[in-house]
Amino acid sequence: MTTKTEPKKARAVGINHIALEVGNIDEALEFYGTFLDFEITRQSETAAFIYFGDQFINFALGREQGPDEKRHFGIAVDDKDLARETLEGMGITFLDGRFMDFLDPWGNRVEITTYTNIQFSKADHVLRGMGLGHLEKTEHAVEELRKRNLGP
């Protein structure tokens, strides 16, 4: 009896960055910078790179398609209520549903979530470097991580 072995594959370690198409780099930096604290590492007329510790968003000039419907990305924040208040003050309307989703001015769908409530984790030294060493996961988030052998 012959057994077929699965070919060896590279293991995904995480998402390093995403690229968002925007209509104007300066306007994107102003929009996202109104409700998020980040570091701009590079900027030109056609691109900008904003860092959240060890991950980043690349704003790339050019948006041809219509608004996103289901495709989206999530940004984990330390204070979801503050993000909501700020976005509402900016005139942002949240999309229907149980999550805090909205469309940016270029139609990119964004979800805001709370870092402490989700399974995603940053290394302690990265959090400390970001000035967020005080953040701790909720017991539910820790339990979910443990179920997958990823918990502390």
mmCIF file of N, CA and C in Angstrom, residues 84-144:
data_model
loop_
_atom_site.group_PDB
_atom_site.id
_atom_site.type_symbol
_atom_site.label_atom_id
_atom_site.label_comp_id
_atom_site.label_asym_id
_atom_site.label_seq_id
_atom_site.Cartn_x
_atom_site.Cartn_y
_atom_site.Cartn_z
ATOM 1 N N ARG A 84 -14.168 55.256 18.030
ATOM 2 C CA ARG A 84 -15.558 55.475 17.589
ATOM 3 C C ARG A 84 -15.940 56.951 17.727
ATOM 4 N N GLU A 85 -15.674 57.538 18.885
ATOM 5 C CA GLU A 85 -15.996 58.955 19.115
ATOM 6 C C GLU A 85 -15.325 59.850 18.083
ATOM 7 N N THR A 86 -14.050 59.605 17.844
ATOM 8 C CA THR A 86 -13.301 60.438 16.901
ATOM 9 C C THR A 86 -13.855 60.282 15.494
ATOM 10 N N LEU A 87 -14.110 59.045 15.081
ATOM 11 C CA LEU A 87 -14.656 58.802 13.742
ATOM 12 C C LEU A 87 -16.034 59.440 13.587
ATOM 13 N N GLU A 88 -16.872 59.319 14.601
ATOM 14 C CA GLU A 88 -18.187 59.961 14.540
ATOM 15 C C GLU A 88 -18.035 61.475 14.425
ATOM 16 N N GLY A 89 -17.078 62.040 15.151
ATOM 17 C CA GLY A 89 -16.809 63.475 15.061
ATOM 18 C C GLY A 89 -16.323 63.898 13.684
ATOM 19 N N MET A 90 -15.728 62.946 12.958
ATOM 20 C CA MET A 90 -15.267 63.205 11.591
ATOM 21 C C MET A 90 -16.406 63.054 10.587
ATOM 22 N N GLY A 91 -17.594 62.651 11.059
ATOM 23 C CA GLY A 91 -18.735 62.460 10.170
ATOM 24 C C GLY A 91 -18.810 61.080 9.545
ATOM 25 N N ILE A 92 -18.050 60.129 10.067
ATOM 26 C CA ILE A 92 -18.058 58.770 9.517
ATOM 27 C C ILE A 92 -19.337 58.058 9.920
ATOM 28 N N THR A 93 -19.960 57.380 8.966
ATOM 29 C CA THR A 93 -21.128 56.550 9.221
ATOM 30 C C THR A 93 -20.674 55.101 9.234
ATOM 31 N N PHE A 94 -21.008 54.386 10.291
ATOM 32 C CA PHE A 94 -20.626 52.979 10.384
ATOM 33 C C PHE A 94 -21.596 52.126 9.590
ATOM 34 N N LEU A 95 -21.076 51.064 8.999
ATOM 35 C CA LEU A 95 -21.882 50.158 8.196
ATOM 36 C C LEU A 95 -22.748 49.296 9.104
ATOM 37 N N ASP A 96 -23.860 48.822 8.565
ATOM 38 C CA ASP A 96 -24.732 47.937 9.331
ATOM 39 C C ASP A 96 -23.996 46.656 9.686
ATOM 40 N N GLY A 97 -24.331 46.094 10.826
ATOM 41 C CA GLY A 97 -23.716 44.845 11.257
ATOM 42 C C GLY A 97 -23.202 44.973 12.672
ATOM 43 N N ARG A 98 -22.681 43.875 13.183
ATOM 44 C CA ARG A 98 -22.257 43.866 14.583
ATOM 45 C C ARG A 98 -20.841 44.377 14.794
ATOM 46 N N PHE A 99 -20.113 44.647 13.716
ATOM 47 C CA PHE A 99 -18.739 45.112 13.841
ATOM 48 C C PHE A 99 -18.660 46.616 13.589
ATOM 49 N N MET A 100 -17.551 47.199 13.958
ATOM 50 C CA MET A 100 -17.347 48.641 13.778
ATOM 51 C C MET A 100 -16.624 48.865 12.447
ATOM 52 N N ASP A 101 -17.359 48.724 11.361
ATOM 53 C CA ASP A 101 -16.826 48.859 10.010
ATOM 54 C C ASP A 101 -17.294 50.171 9.393
ATOM 55 N N PHE A 102 -16.440 50.718 8.540
ATOM 56 C CA PHE A 102 -16.786 51.921 7.793
ATOM 57 C C PHE A 102 -15.983 51.921 6.505
ATOM 58 N N LEU A 103 -16.369 52.790 5.590
ATOM 59 C CA LEU A 103 -15.609 52.989 4.356
ATOM 60 C C LEU A 103 -14.794 54.264 4.497
ATOM 61 N N ASP A 104 -13.510 54.173 4.126
ATOM 62 C CA ASP A 104 -12.706 55.396 4.125
ATOM 63 C C ASP A 104 -13.105 56.222 2.895
ATOM 64 N N PRO A 105 -12.571 57.422 2.724
ATOM 65 C CA PRO A 105 -12.988 58.266 1.594
ATOM 66 C C PRO A 105 -12.756 57.649 0.215
ATOM 67 N N TRP A 106 -11.933 56.593 0.109
ATOM 68 C CA TRP A 106 -11.637 55.969 -1.176
ATOM 69 C C TRP A 106 -12.342 54.635 -1.345
ATOM 70 N N GLY A 107 -13.215 54.287 -0.414
ATOM 71 C CA GLY A 107 -13.990 53.056 -0.527
ATOM 72 C C GLY A 107 -13.349 51.833 0.087
ATOM 73 N N ASN A 108 -12.219 51.984 0.784
ATOM 74 C CA ASN A 108 -11.610 50.854 1.485
ATOM 75 C C ASN A 108 -12.416 50.579 2.751
ATOM 76 N N ARG A 109 -12.839 49.329 2.915
ATOM 77 C CA ARG A 109 -13.610 48.962 4.108
ATOM 78 C C ARG A 109 -12.652 48.652 5.255
ATOM 79 N N VAL A 110 -12.873 49.317 6.379
ATOM 80 C CA VAL A 110 -12.002 49.212 7.545
ATOM 81 C C VAL A 110 -12.832 48.733 8.733
ATOM 82 N N GLU A 111 -12.284 47.789 9.484
ATOM 83 C CA GLU A 111 -12.914 47.346 10.732
ATOM 84 C C GLU A 111 -12.009 47.749 11.893
ATOM 85 N N ILE A 112 -12.592 48.368 12.893
ATOM 86 C CA ILE A 112 -11.849 48.718 14.106
ATOM 87 C C ILE A 112 -12.212 47.692 15.175
ATOM 88 N N THR A 113 -11.196 47.112 15.787
ATOM 89 C CA THR A 113 -11.403 46.140 16.855
ATOM 90 C C THR A 113 -10.484 46.475 18.020
ATOM 91 N N THR A 114 -10.747 45.869 19.163
ATOM 92 C CA THR A 114 -9.954 46.132 20.359
ATOM 93 C C THR A 114 -8.871 45.075 20.503
ATOM 94 N N TYR A 115 -7.624 45.493 20.629
ATOM 95 C CA TYR A 115 -6.490 44.569 20.744
ATOM 96 C C TYR A 115 -6.683 43.558 21.864
ATOM 97 N N THR A 116 -7.185 43.996 23.005
ATOM 98 C CA THR A 116 -7.268 43.113 24.173
ATOM 99 C C THR A 116 -8.287 41.993 24.007
ATOM 100 N N ASN A 117 -9.238 42.120 23.080
ATOM 101 C CA ASN A 117 -10.314 41.139 22.932
ATOM 102 C C ASN A 117 -10.110 40.136 21.811
ATOM 103 N N ILE A 118 -9.020 40.217 21.075
ATOM 104 C CA ILE A 118 -8.847 39.336 19.920
ATOM 105 C C ILE A 118 -7.637 38.431 20.100
ATOM 106 N N GLN A 119 -7.547 37.392 19.259
ATOM 107 C CA GLN A 119 -6.471 36.412 19.381
ATOM 108 C C GLN A 119 -5.124 36.931 18.897
ATOM 109 N N PHE A 120 -5.109 37.888 18.019
ATOM 110 C CA PHE A 120 -3.858 38.457 17.515
ATOM 111 C C PHE A 120 -3.038 39.007 18.672
ATOM 112 N N SER A 121 -1.744 38.710 18.687
ATOM 113 C CA SER A 121 -0.875 39.195 19.769
ATOM 114 C C SER A 121 0.416 39.772 19.211
ATOM 115 N N LYS A 122 0.868 40.827 19.831
ATOM 116 C CA LYS A 122 2.196 41.376 19.545
ATOM 117 C C LYS A 122 3.130 40.930 20.658
ATOM 118 N N ALA A 123 4.391 40.764 20.332
ATOM 119 C CA ALA A 123 5.389 40.411 21.344
ATOM 120 C C ALA A 123 5.450 41.521 22.394
ATOM 121 N N ASP A 124 5.719 41.126 23.637
ATOM 122 C CA ASP A 124 5.779 42.099 24.730
ATOM 123 C C ASP A 124 6.748 43.241 24.435
ATOM 124 N N HIS A 125 7.909 42.916 23.857
ATOM 125 C CA HIS A 125 8.892 43.978 23.592
ATOM 126 C C HIS A 125 8.391 44.961 22.534
ATOM 127 N N VAL A 126 7.563 44.489 21.597
ATOM 128 C CA VAL A 126 6.998 45.393 20.593
ATOM 129 C C VAL A 126 5.975 46.315 21.258
ATOM 130 N N LEU A 127 5.103 45.742 22.091
ATOM 131 C CA LEU A 127 4.127 46.573 22.806
ATOM 132 C C LEU A 127 4.825 47.625 23.667
ATOM 133 N N ARG A 128 5.869 47.219 24.379
ATOM 134 C CA ARG A 128 6.606 48.188 25.208
ATOM 135 C C ARG A 128 7.198 49.300 24.342
ATOM 136 N N GLY A 129 7.770 48.929 23.206
ATOM 137 C CA GLY A 129 8.350 49.918 22.300
ATOM 138 C C GLY A 129 7.316 50.884 21.748
ATOM 139 N N MET A 130 6.065 50.442 21.683
ATOM 140 C CA MET A 130 4.971 51.285 21.210
ATOM 141 C C MET A 130 4.357 52.105 22.347
ATOM 142 N N GLY A 131 4.866 51.906 23.570
ATOM 143 C CA GLY A 131 4.280 52.588 24.723
ATOM 144 C C GLY A 131 2.982 51.954 25.171
ATOM 145 N N LEU A 132 2.763 50.670 24.807
ATOM 146 C CA LEU A 132 1.518 49.973 25.128
ATOM 147 C C LEU A 132 1.760 48.734 25.986
ATOM 148 N N GLY A 133 2.842 48.740 26.743
ATOM 149 C CA GLY A 133 3.183 47.585 27.566
ATOM 150 C C GLY A 133 2.147 47.253 28.618
ATOM 151 N N HIS A 134 1.246 48.173 28.911
ATOM 152 C CA HIS A 134 0.206 47.956 29.918
ATOM 153 C C HIS A 134 -0.976 47.133 29.402
ATOM 154 N N LEU A 135 -1.090 46.955 28.086
ATOM 155 C CA LEU A 135 -2.241 46.232 27.542
ATOM 156 C C LEU A 135 -2.184 44.757 27.921
ATOM 157 N N GLU A 136 -3.317 44.220 28.338
ATOM 158 C CA GLU A 136 -3.415 42.797 28.652
ATOM 159 C C GLU A 136 -4.634 42.227 27.954
ATOM 160 N N LYS A 137 -4.503 41.009 27.470
ATOM 161 C CA LYS A 137 -5.608 40.325 26.811
ATOM 162 C C LYS A 137 -6.710 40.008 27.821
ATOM 163 N N THR A 138 -7.957 39.994 27.357
ATOM 164 C CA THR A 138 -9.053 39.551 28.212
ATOM 165 C C THR A 138 -8.918 38.050 28.434
ATOM 166 N N GLU A 139 -9.555 37.547 29.472
ATOM 167 C CA GLU A 139 -9.503 36.110 29.754
ATOM 168 C C GLU A 139 -10.069 35.312 28.580
ATOM 169 N N HIS A 140 -11.123 35.837 27.946
ATOM 170 C CA HIS A 140 -11.707 35.153 26.787
ATOM 171 C C HIS A 140 -10.689 35.045 25.650
ATOM 172 N N ALA A 141 -9.984 36.127 25.366
ATOM 173 C CA ALA A 141 -8.980 36.102 24.295
ATOM 174 C C ALA A 141 -7.865 35.120 24.633
ATOM 175 N N VAL A 142 -7.428 35.101 25.902
ATOM 176 C CA VAL A 142 -6.377 34.168 26.323
ATOM 177 C C VAL A 142 -6.863 32.729 26.177
ATOM 178 N N GLU A 143 -8.100 32.467 26.575
ATOM 179 C CA GLU A 143 -8.657 31.114 26.465
ATOM 180 C C GLU A 143 -8.723 30.673 25.002
ATOM 181 N N GLU A 144 -9.136 31.573 24.121
ATOM 182 C CA GLU A 144 -9.179 31.244 22.689
ATOM 183 C C GLU A 144 -7.778 30.925 22.168
#
